[in-house]
Amino acid sequence: DAGVIQSPRHEVTEMGQEVTLRCKPISGHDYLFWYRQTMMRGLELLIYFNNNVPIDDSGMPEDRFSAKMPNASFSTLKIQPSEPRDSAVYFCASSPSTNGAFFGQGTRLTVV
Amino acid sequence: AQSVTQLGSHVSVSEGALVLLRCNYSSSVPPYLFWYVQYPNQGLQLLLKYTTGATLVKGINGFEAEFKKSETSFHLTKPSAHMSDAAEYFCAVSDHNSGNEKLTFGTGTRLTIIP
């Protein structure tokens, strides 16, 4: 398996623009997680899904953030409108259950 | 709520010396515990995990960790450091008992290896 695949790897956008981050989890994994990593706040869980259903979105910063998982092989994290403080590395991870999550390479987002 | 505390945001050891990275957790029930490693511009890679059973767990790259309930600790060790071990290490906890699969991460420890 190729592991968790995220796209794009890097994204530079202007403030106010919509940004969509994409994730393909490992086949057969029931859980999908979106994390954000910054120097100031470390790794923060934004939202996670189980069998395509959002379970806990308490980490989503505000209404500008939304996540979807239309099927078992694809998820998106959307920011609309984007702001400079959203600049971070966003990780997608998947897990078969209790074995620990497998992380993608991340998307480095810069909002100018 | 589950939490982990990693003592020491930066640790430096000489090549060949013992590596010890500290992690303490807070939980009302025995949690599942994990160590991850992150190399520059990379995602996190699972080093090892404790769920149940043997309290000394071995992982990849010669690392191991011991779950000590009485000390609420899960410290990561490696007998002899290699230059390739230089990276950031994260301890994480999940409260599987409550059906919550999410991982809560510590703030990380950056390991530097001195030649």
CSV table of C-alpha atoms in Angstrom, one decimal:
chain,number,residue,atom,x,y,z
A,1,ASP,CA,0.0,0.0,0.0
A,2,ALA,CA,1.2,3.5,-0.8
A,3,GLY,CA,0.3,4.8,2.6
A,4,VAL,CA,-1.8,7.9,3.3
A,5,ILE,CA,-1.7,10.2,0.4
A,6,GLN,CA,-2.2,13.9,0.7
A,7,SER,CA,-2.4,16.6,-1.9
A,8,PRO,CA,-1.2,19.1,-2.5
A,9,ARG,CA,2.1,19.0,-0.6
A,10,HIS,CA,2.4,22.7,-0.6
A,11,GLU,CA,-0.2,25.4,-1.1
A,12,VAL,CA,0.3,29.2,-1.1
A,13,THR,CA,-2.9,31.2,-1.3
A,14,GLU,CA,-4.0,34.7,-0.7
A,15,MET,CA,-6.1,35.7,2.3
A,16,GLY,CA,-9.8,35.3,1.6
A,17,GLN,CA,-9.4,32.5,-0.9
A,18,GLU,CA,-10.9,29.0,-0.5
A,19,VAL,CA,-8.4,26.2,0.1
A,20,THR,CA,-9.2,22.5,-0.2
A,21,LEU,CA,-6.8,19.9,1.1
A,22,ARG,CA,-7.3,16.3,0.0
A,23,CYS,CA,-6.6,12.9,1.6
A,24,LYS,CA,-6.7,9.3,0.5
A,25,PRO,CA,-6.5,7.0,3.5
A,26,ILE,CA,-5.0,3.5,3.6
A,27,SER,CA,-7.4,1.0,2.2
A,28,GLY,CA,-9.3,-0.9,4.9
A,29,HIS,CA,-8.8,1.7,7.6
A,30,ASP,CA,-12.0,2.7,9.4
A,31,TYR,CA,-10.7,5.9,11.0
A,32,LEU,CA,-9.5,9.1,9.4
A,33,PHE,CA,-8.1,12.0,11.3
A,34,TRP,CA,-7.2,15.6,10.3
A,35,TYR,CA,-4.5,17.3,12.4
A,36,ARG,CA,-2.9,20.7,12.2
A,37,GLN,CA,0.7,21.3,13.3
A,38,THR,CA,2.1,24.8,14.2
A,39,MET,CA,5.1,25.9,16.2
A,40,MET,CA,2.9,27.6,18.7
A,41,ARG,CA,0.2,25.0,19.3
A,42,GLY,CA,1.9,21.8,18.3
A,43,LEU,CA,-0.3,19.0,16.9
A,44,GLU,CA,-4.0,19.6,17.2
A,45,LEU,CA,-6.7,17.2,16.2
A,46,LEU,CA,-9.3,19.0,14.1
A,47,ILE,CA,-11.8,16.3,13.3
A,48,TYR,CA,-12.0,12.5,13.0
A,49,PHE,CA,-14.3,10.1,11.1
A,50,ASN,CA,-15.3,6.5,11.7
A,51,ASN,CA,-16.7,4.7,8.7
A,52,ASN,CA,-17.0,8.0,6.9
A,53,VAL,CA,-19.1,9.6,9.7
A,54,PRO,CA,-17.7,12.6,11.6
A,55,ILE,CA,-17.3,11.6,15.3
A,56,ASP,CA,-15.6,14.5,16.9
A,57,ASP,CA,-15.2,17.9,15.3
A,58,SER,CA,-14.6,19.8,18.5
A,59,GLY,CA,-11.1,20.8,17.3
A,60,MET,CA,-12.3,22.6,14.2
A,61,PRO,CA,-11.3,26.2,14.9
A,62,GLU,CA,-14.4,27.9,13.5
A,63,ASP,CA,-17.0,27.8,10.9
A,64,ARG,CA,-14.5,28.7,8.2
A,65,PHE,CA,-13.3,25.1,8.5
A,66,SER,CA,-15.3,22.1,7.1
A,67,ALA,CA,-14.4,18.5,6.4
A,68,LYS,CA,-16.1,15.8,4.4
A,69,MET,CA,-15.6,12.1,3.8
A,70,PRO,CA,-17.9,11.2,0.9
A,71,ASN,CA,-16.5,7.6,0.8
A,72,ALA,CA,-14.0,5.3,2.4
A,73,SER,CA,-11.2,6.4,0.1
A,74,PHE,CA,-11.4,10.1,0.1
A,75,SER,CA,-11.6,13.1,2.5
A,76,THR,CA,-11.3,16.8,2.1
A,77,LEU,CA,-10.6,19.7,4.5
A,78,LYS,CA,-11.8,23.0,3.3
A,79,ILE,CA,-11.0,26.5,4.6
A,80,GLN,CA,-13.2,29.3,3.3
A,81,PRO,CA,-12.2,32.1,3.6
A,82,SER,CA,-8.6,31.5,4.5
A,83,GLU,CA,-6.7,33.8,6.8
A,84,PRO,CA,-2.9,34.1,7.5
A,85,ARG,CA,-3.3,32.5,10.9
A,86,ASP,CA,-4.4,29.3,9.2
A,87,SER,CA,-0.9,28.9,7.9
A,88,ALA,CA,0.3,25.5,9.2
A,89,VAL,CA,1.1,21.9,8.2
A,90,TYR,CA,-2.1,19.9,7.9
A,91,PHE,CA,-1.8,16.1,8.3
A,92,CYS,CA,-4.3,13.4,7.5
A,93,ALA,CA,-3.9,10.1,9.2
A,94,SER,CA,-5.8,6.8,9.1
A,95,SER,CA,-6.1,3.9,11.4
A,96,PRO,CA,-7.6,0.4,11.4
A,97,SER,CA,-8.6,1.0,15.1
A,98,THR,CA,-6.4,0.8,18.1
A,99,ASN,CA,-3.1,0.1,16.3
A,100,GLY,CA,-2.1,3.7,16.1
A,101,ALA,CA,-2.6,6.1,13.2
A,102,PHE,CA,-0.6,6.2,10.0
A,103,PHE,CA,0.2,9.7,8.9
A,104,GLY,CA,0.5,11.3,5.4
A,105,GLN,CA,3.3,13.6,4.4
A,106,GLY,CA,1.3,16.6,5.2
A,107,THR,CA,0.2,19.7,3.3
A,108,ARG,CA,2.1,22.9,4.1
A,109,LEU,CA,-0.3,25.8,3.8
A,110,THR,CA,0.8,29.4,3.6
A,111,VAL,CA,-1.8,32.1,3.5
A,112,VAL,CA,-0.4,35.5,2.6
B,1,ALA,CA,-9.5,14.3,29.4
B,2,GLN,CA,-6.3,12.5,28.4
B,3,SER,CA,-3.0,14.3,28.3
B,4,VAL,CA,0.7,13.7,28.0
B,5,THR,CA,3.6,15.7,29.2
B,6,GLN,CA,7.0,15.5,27.6
B,7,LEU,CA,9.8,16.7,29.8
B,8,GLY,CA,12.4,18.5,27.9
B,9,SER,CA,11.7,20.2,24.5
B,10,HIS,CA,15.3,19.6,23.5
B,11,VAL,CA,17.6,16.8,24.3
B,12,SER,CA,21.2,16.4,23.1
B,13,VAL,CA,23.2,13.2,23.4
B,14,SER,CA,26.5,12.1,22.0
B,15,GLU,CA,26.7,9.4,19.3
B,16,GLY,CA,26.8,6.0,21.0
B,17,ALA,CA,25.3,7.3,24.3
B,18,LEU,CA,22.0,6.3,25.8
B,19,VAL,CA,18.9,8.1,24.6
B,20,LEU,CA,16.2,8.8,27.2
B,21,LEU,CA,13.1,10.8,26.2
B,22,ARG,CA,10.5,11.3,29.0
B,23,CYS,CA,6.7,11.0,28.8
B,24,ASN,CA,4.2,11.1,31.5
B,25,TYR,CA,0.5,10.7,31.0
B,26,SER,CA,-2.7,11.7,32.8
B,27,SER,CA,-5.6,9.2,32.7
B,28,SER,CA,-8.2,7.8,35.0
B,29,VAL,CA,-7.8,4.4,33.3
B,30,PRO,CA,-4.9,2.7,31.6
B,31,PRO,CA,-4.7,4.3,28.2
B,32,TYR,CA,-3.1,3.2,25.0
B,33,LEU,CA,0.3,4.9,24.6
B,34,PHE,CA,2.4,5.6,21.5
B,35,TRP,CA,5.7,7.1,20.4
B,36,TYR,CA,6.0,8.7,17.0
B,37,VAL,CA,9.1,10.2,15.2
B,38,GLN,CA,9.0,13.1,12.8
B,39,TYR,CA,11.9,13.8,10.5
B,40,PRO,CA,12.2,17.3,8.9
B,41,ASN,CA,9.4,17.9,6.3
B,42,GLN,CA,7.9,14.5,6.9
B,43,GLY,CA,4.8,13.1,8.5
B,44,LEU,CA,4.8,11.2,11.8
B,45,GLN,CA,6.0,7.6,11.8
B,46,LEU,CA,4.9,5.2,14.5
B,47,LEU,CA,7.8,4.0,16.6
B,48,LEU,CA,6.1,1.7,19.1
B,49,LYS,CA,2.9,1.4,21.1
B,50,TYR,CA,1.5,0.0,24.3
B,51,THR,CA,-2.0,-1.4,24.5
B,52,THR,CA,-2.1,-4.3,26.9
B,53,GLY,CA,0.1,-7.1,28.0
B,54,ALA,CA,3.9,-6.8,28.3
B,55,THR,CA,4.8,-3.4,29.7
B,56,LEU,CA,8.2,-3.3,27.9
B,57,VAL,CA,7.5,-2.7,24.2
B,58,LYS,CA,10.1,-2.8,21.4
B,59,GLY,CA,9.8,-0.7,18.3
B,60,ILE,CA,11.6,0.1,15.2
B,61,ASN,CA,15.2,1.4,14.9
B,62,GLY,CA,16.2,-0.1,18.2
B,63,PHE,CA,13.9,2.0,20.4
B,64,GLU,CA,11.9,0.6,23.3
B,65,ALA,CA,9.6,2.0,26.0
B,66,GLU,CA,8.3,0.8,29.3
B,67,PHE,CA,4.8,1.4,30.6
B,68,LYS,CA,4.9,2.1,34.4
B,69,LYS,CA,1.5,2.5,35.8
B,70,SER,CA,2.7,3.5,39.3
B,71,GLU,CA,4.7,6.3,37.8
B,72,THR,CA,2.2,7.1,35.0
B,73,SER,CA,5.2,7.1,32.6
B,74,PHE,CA,6.1,5.8,29.2
B,75,HIS,CA,9.7,6.8,28.6
B,76,LEU,CA,11.4,6.1,25.4
B,77,THR,CA,15.0,4.7,25.4
B,78,LYS,CA,17.7,3.5,23.0
B,79,PRO,CA,21.0,2.1,24.3
B,80,SER,CA,23.2,3.7,21.7
B,81,ALA,CA,22.3,6.8,19.7
B,82,HIS,CA,23.0,7.1,16.0
B,83,MET,CA,23.3,10.2,13.9
B,84,SER,CA,20.2,9.1,12.0
B,85,ASP,CA,18.1,9.3,15.2
B,86,ALA,CA,18.1,13.1,15.1
B,87,ALA,CA,14.5,14.0,14.8
B,88,GLU,CA,11.5,15.2,16.8
B,89,TYR,CA,9.7,12.6,19.0
B,90,PHE,CA,6.1,12.8,20.1
B,91,CYS,CA,4.4,10.8,22.8
B,92,ALA,CA,0.7,10.3,22.4
B,93,VAL,CA,-2.2,8.8,24.3
B,94,SER,CA,-5.7,7.5,23.3
B,95,ASP,CA,-8.5,6.8,25.6
B,96,HIS,CA,-9.7,3.6,23.9
B,97,ASN,CA,-11.7,2.6,27.0
B,98,SER,CA,-14.2,5.3,26.3
B,99,GLY,CA,-14.5,4.4,22.7
B,100,ASN,CA,-12.6,7.5,21.7
B,101,GLU,CA,-9.9,6.6,19.1
B,102,LYS,CA,-8.3,10.1,18.8
B,103,LEU,CA,-4.7,10.6,19.7
B,104,THR,CA,-3.6,13.4,22.0
B,105,PHE,CA,0.0,14.4,21.4
B,106,GLY,CA,2.6,15.9,23.7
B,107,THR,CA,4.5,19.0,22.7
B,108,GLY,CA,7.4,17.0,21.3
B,109,THR,CA,11.1,16.6,22.1
B,110,ARG,CA,13.7,17.5,19.6
B,111,LEU,CA,16.6,15.1,19.7
B,112,THR,CA,20.1,16.2,18.6
B,113,ILE,CA,23.0,13.8,18.2
B,114,ILE,CA,26.5,15.2,18.9
B,115,PRO,CA,29.2,13.5,16.7
